[in-house]
Coordinates of C-alpha atoms and ligand atoms in Angstrom, one line a residue:
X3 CA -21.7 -15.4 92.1
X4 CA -20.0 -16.5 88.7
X5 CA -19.4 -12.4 87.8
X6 CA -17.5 -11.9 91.0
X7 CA -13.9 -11.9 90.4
X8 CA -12.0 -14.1 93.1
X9 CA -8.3 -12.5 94.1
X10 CA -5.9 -14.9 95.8
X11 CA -3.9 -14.5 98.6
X12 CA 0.4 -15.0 98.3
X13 CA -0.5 -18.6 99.9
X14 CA -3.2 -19.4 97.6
X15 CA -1.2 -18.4 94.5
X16 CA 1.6 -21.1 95.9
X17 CA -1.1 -23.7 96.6
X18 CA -2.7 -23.0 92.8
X19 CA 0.9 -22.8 91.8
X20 CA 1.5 -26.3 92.0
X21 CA -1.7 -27.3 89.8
X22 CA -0.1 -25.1 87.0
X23 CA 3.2 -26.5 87.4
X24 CA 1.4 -30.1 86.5
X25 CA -0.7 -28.8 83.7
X26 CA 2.3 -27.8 82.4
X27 CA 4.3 -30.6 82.9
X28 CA 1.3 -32.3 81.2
X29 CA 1.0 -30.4 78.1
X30 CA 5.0 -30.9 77.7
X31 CA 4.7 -34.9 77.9
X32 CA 1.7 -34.6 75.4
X33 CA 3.0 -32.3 73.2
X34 CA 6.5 -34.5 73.2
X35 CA 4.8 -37.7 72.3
X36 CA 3.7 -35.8 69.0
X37 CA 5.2 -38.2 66.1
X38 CA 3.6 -39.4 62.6
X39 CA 1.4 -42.2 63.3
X40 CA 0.5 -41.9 67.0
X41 CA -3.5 -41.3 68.1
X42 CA -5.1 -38.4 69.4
X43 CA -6.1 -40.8 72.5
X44 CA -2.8 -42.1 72.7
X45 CA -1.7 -38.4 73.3
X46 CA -4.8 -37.9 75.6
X47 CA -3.6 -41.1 77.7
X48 CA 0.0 -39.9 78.4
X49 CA -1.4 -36.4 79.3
X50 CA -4.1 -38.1 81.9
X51 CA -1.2 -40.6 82.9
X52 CA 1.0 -37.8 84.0
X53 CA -1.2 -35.9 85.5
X54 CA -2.4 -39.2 88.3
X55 CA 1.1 -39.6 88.7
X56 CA 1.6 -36.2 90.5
X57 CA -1.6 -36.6 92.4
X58 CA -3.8 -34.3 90.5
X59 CA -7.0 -34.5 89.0
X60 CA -7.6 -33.8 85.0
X61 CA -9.9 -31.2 85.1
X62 CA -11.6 -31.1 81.7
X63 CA -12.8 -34.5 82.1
X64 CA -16.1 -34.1 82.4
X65 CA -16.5 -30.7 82.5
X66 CA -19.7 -29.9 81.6
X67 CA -20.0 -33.3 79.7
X68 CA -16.2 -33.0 78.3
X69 CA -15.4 -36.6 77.7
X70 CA -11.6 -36.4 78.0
X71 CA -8.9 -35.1 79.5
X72 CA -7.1 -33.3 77.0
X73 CA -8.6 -31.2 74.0
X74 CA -6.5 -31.9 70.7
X75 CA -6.9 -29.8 67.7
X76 CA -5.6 -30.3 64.3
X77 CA -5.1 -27.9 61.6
X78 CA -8.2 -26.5 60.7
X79 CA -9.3 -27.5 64.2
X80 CA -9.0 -24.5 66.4
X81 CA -10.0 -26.1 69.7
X82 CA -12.1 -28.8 71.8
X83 CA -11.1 -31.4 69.1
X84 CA -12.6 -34.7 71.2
X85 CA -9.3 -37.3 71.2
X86 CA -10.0 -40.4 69.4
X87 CA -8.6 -44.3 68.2
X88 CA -9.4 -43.4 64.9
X89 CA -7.8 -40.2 64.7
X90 CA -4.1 -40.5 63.4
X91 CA -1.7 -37.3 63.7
X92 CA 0.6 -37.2 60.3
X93 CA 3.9 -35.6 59.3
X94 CA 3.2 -32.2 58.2
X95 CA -0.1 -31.7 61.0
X96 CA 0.1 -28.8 63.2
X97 CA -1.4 -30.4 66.7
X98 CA -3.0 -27.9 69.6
X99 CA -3.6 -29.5 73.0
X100 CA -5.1 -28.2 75.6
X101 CA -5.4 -29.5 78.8
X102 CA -5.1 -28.3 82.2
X103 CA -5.0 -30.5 86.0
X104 CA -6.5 -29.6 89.7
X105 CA -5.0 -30.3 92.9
X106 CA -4.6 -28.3 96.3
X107 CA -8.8 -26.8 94.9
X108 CA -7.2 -25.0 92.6
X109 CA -6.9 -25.3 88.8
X110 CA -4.1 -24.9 86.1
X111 CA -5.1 -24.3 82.5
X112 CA -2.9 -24.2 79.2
X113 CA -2.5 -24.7 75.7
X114 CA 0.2 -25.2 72.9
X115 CA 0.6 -26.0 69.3
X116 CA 2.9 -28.5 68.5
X117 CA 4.4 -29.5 64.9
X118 CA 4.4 -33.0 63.8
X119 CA 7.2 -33.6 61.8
X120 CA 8.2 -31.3 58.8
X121 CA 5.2 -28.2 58.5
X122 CA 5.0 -25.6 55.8
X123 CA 7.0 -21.9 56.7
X124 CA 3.2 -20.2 56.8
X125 CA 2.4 -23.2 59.2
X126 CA 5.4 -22.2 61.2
X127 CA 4.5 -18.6 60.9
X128 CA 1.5 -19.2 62.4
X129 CA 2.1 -20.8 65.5
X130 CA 5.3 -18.4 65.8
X131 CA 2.7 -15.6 65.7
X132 CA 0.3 -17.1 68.2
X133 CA 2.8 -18.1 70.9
X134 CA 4.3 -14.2 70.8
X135 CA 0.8 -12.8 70.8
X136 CA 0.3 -14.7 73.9
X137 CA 3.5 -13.0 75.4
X138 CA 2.5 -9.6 73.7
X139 CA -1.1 -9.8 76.1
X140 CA 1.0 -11.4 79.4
X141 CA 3.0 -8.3 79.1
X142 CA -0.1 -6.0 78.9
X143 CA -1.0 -8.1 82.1
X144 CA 0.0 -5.6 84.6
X145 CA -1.3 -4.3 87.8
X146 CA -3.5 -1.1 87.0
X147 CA -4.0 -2.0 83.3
X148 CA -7.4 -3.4 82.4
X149 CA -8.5 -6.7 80.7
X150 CA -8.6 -4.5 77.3
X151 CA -5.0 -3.3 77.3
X152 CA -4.6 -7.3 77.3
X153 CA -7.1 -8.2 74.7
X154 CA -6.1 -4.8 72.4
X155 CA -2.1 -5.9 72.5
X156 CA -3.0 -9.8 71.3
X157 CA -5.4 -8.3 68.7
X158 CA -2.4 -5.8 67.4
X159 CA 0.0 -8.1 67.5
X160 CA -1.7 -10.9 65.3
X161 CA -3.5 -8.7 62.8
X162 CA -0.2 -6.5 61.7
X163 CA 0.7 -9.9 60.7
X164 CA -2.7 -10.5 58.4
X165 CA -3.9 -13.5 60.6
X166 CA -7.5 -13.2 62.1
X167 CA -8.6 -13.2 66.2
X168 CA -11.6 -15.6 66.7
X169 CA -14.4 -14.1 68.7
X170 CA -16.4 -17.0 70.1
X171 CA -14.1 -18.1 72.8
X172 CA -12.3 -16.3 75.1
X173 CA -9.9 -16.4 78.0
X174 CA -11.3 -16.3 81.6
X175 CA -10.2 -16.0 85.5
X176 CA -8.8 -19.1 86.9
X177 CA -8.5 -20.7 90.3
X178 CA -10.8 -22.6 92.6
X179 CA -12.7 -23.4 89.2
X180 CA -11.7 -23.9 85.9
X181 CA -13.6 -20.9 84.7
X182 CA -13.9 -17.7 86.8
X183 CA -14.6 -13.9 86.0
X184 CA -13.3 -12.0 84.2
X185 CA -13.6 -12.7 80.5
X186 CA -10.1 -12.3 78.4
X187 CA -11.3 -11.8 75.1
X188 CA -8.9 -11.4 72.8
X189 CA -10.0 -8.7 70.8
X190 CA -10.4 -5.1 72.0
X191 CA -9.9 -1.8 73.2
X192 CA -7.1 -0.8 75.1
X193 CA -8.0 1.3 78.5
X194 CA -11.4 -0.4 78.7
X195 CA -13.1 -3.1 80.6
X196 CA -12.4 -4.5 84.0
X197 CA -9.1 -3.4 85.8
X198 CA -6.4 -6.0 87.0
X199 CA -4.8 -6.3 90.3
X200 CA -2.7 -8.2 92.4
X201 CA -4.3 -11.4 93.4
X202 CA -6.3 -11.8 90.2
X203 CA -5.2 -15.1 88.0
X204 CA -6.5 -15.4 84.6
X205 CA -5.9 -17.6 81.5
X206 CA -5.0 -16.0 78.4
X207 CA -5.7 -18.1 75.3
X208 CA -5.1 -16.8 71.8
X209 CA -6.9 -18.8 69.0
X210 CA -5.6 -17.5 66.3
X211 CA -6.4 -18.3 62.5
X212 CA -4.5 -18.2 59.4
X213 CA -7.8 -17.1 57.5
X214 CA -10.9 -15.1 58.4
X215 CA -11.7 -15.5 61.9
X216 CA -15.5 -17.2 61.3
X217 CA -16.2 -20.5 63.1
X218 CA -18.0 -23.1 63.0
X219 CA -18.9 -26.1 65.6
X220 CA -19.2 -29.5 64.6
X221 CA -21.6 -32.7 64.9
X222 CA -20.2 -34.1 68.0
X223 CA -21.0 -30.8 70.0
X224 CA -18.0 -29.9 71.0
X225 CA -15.1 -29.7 67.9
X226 CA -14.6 -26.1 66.9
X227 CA -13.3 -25.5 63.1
X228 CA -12.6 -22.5 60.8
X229 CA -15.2 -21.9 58.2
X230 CA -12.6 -21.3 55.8
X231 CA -10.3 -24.7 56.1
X232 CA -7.7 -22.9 56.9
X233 CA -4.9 -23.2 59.6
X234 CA -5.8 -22.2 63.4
X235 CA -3.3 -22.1 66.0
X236 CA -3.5 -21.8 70.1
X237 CA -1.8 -20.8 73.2
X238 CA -2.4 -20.5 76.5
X239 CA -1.2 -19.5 79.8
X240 CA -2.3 -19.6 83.3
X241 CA -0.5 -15.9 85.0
X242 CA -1.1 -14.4 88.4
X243 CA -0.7 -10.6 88.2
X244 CA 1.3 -9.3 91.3
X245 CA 2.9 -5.8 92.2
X246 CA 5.6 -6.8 90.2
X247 CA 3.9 -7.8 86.9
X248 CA 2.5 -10.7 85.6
X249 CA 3.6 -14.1 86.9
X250 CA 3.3 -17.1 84.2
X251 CA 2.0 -20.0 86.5
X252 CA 1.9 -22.3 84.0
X253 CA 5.7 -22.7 83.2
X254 CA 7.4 -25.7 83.2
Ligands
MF3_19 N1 -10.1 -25.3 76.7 C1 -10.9 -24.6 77.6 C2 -10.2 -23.4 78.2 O1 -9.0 -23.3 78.0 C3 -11.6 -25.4 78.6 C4 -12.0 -26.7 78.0 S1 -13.6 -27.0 78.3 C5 -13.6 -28.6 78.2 O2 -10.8 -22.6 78.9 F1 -14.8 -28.9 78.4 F2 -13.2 -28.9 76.9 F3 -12.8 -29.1 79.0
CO20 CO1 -8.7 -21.8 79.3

């Protein structure tokens, strides 16, 4: 039953409320330890560290073969970047990490870019863009929209600004497992697709790219990079929508 949607109860939503509060205490410590000369899978360590401490469970390790617990993307890197010894993050890197942690049965997913050290203003630009297109689609989250009001209000918000939406991932419904139903693409037409209500919890996850939004997946199976070599940035939240509009679980 992978199509059906789930909706949570008020008591569910406070049990899957504590998984996001940990992915996103997780993300913080990672994204904190960024600093010129550290590893990817020193990064990947705190992140799995913190997450035992609270009792949780990292929940991309070994998802469908996922060999770590965080995924950590740099610059051209637009996600599932595998951590590694060899990999060292330098002044100047723009660093996504996205991790999320389960506890309770329920799962917390979410994503950030990070600067390490001094970036370039178009750098900055681009993450600045990414993080408020994220906010422009959690605001279209609201009960009695639909999943394209979401995906059309990211797409809007990132393209006015001349940076390109990749296609071949999307956002997705959230709770007992990591990925549910719906799909959040984000791209779109506002008005269409499936329609939101209270109880529904979805991740929406912006990868956003400085250049044309074409793709390409790497050797290893599992690293995704722009075609072009330029800059991707990424963002993600886990939100509940309720009568009241959408919640963000997945703040610290
Ligand atoms: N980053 C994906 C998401 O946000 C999940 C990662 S899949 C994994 O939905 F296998 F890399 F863990
Ligand atoms: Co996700």
């Amino acid at each position: 039953m992978i199509n059906m949607i789930v909706l949570k109860t008020t008591r569910e939503l406070s049990l899957m409320r504590e998984a996001c509060r940990i992915s996103a205490g997780a993300l913080r410590v990672a994204g904190a330890a960024i600093e010129p000369g550290i590893t990817t899978a020193e990064i990947d360590k705190i992140a799995y560290d913190y997450i035992i401490s609270q009792g949780a469970k990292p929940n991309f390790l070994n998802y469908e073969g996922y060999p770590a617990t965080a995924c950590i993307s740099i610059n051209d890197e637009v996600i599932h970047g595998i951590p590694s010894k060899k990999r060292v993050i330098k002044a100047g890197d723009i660093v996504s990490i996205d991790l999320g942690a389960a506890i309770n049965g329920y799962n917390g997913d979410n994503a950030a870019t990070f600067a390490c050290g001094d970036i370039s203003e178009e750098a900055q630009r681009l993450i600045d863009a990414t993080r408020e297109s994220l906010y422009a689609g959690i605001k279209a989250a609201k009960n009695g929209n639909r999943v394209g009001d979401i995906s059309s209000a990211v797409q809007q918000y990132v393209e006015a600004r001349g940076y390109s939406v990749v296609r071949e991932f999307v956002g997705h419904g959230v709770g007992a497992s990591l990925h549910e139903a719906p799909e959040i693409p984000n791209y779109g037409t506002a008005g269409r697709g499936v329609r939101l209500v209270p109880g529904m919890t979805i991740a929406i996850e912006p990868m956003i790219n400085l250049g044309q939004p074409q793709i390409n997946i790497m050797p290893d199976g599992w690293t995704v990079k722009t075609a072009d070599g330029k800059l991707s940035a990424h963002f993600e939240h886990t939100i509940a929508i309720t009568a009241d509009g959408p919640v963000i679980m997945t703040e610290c």
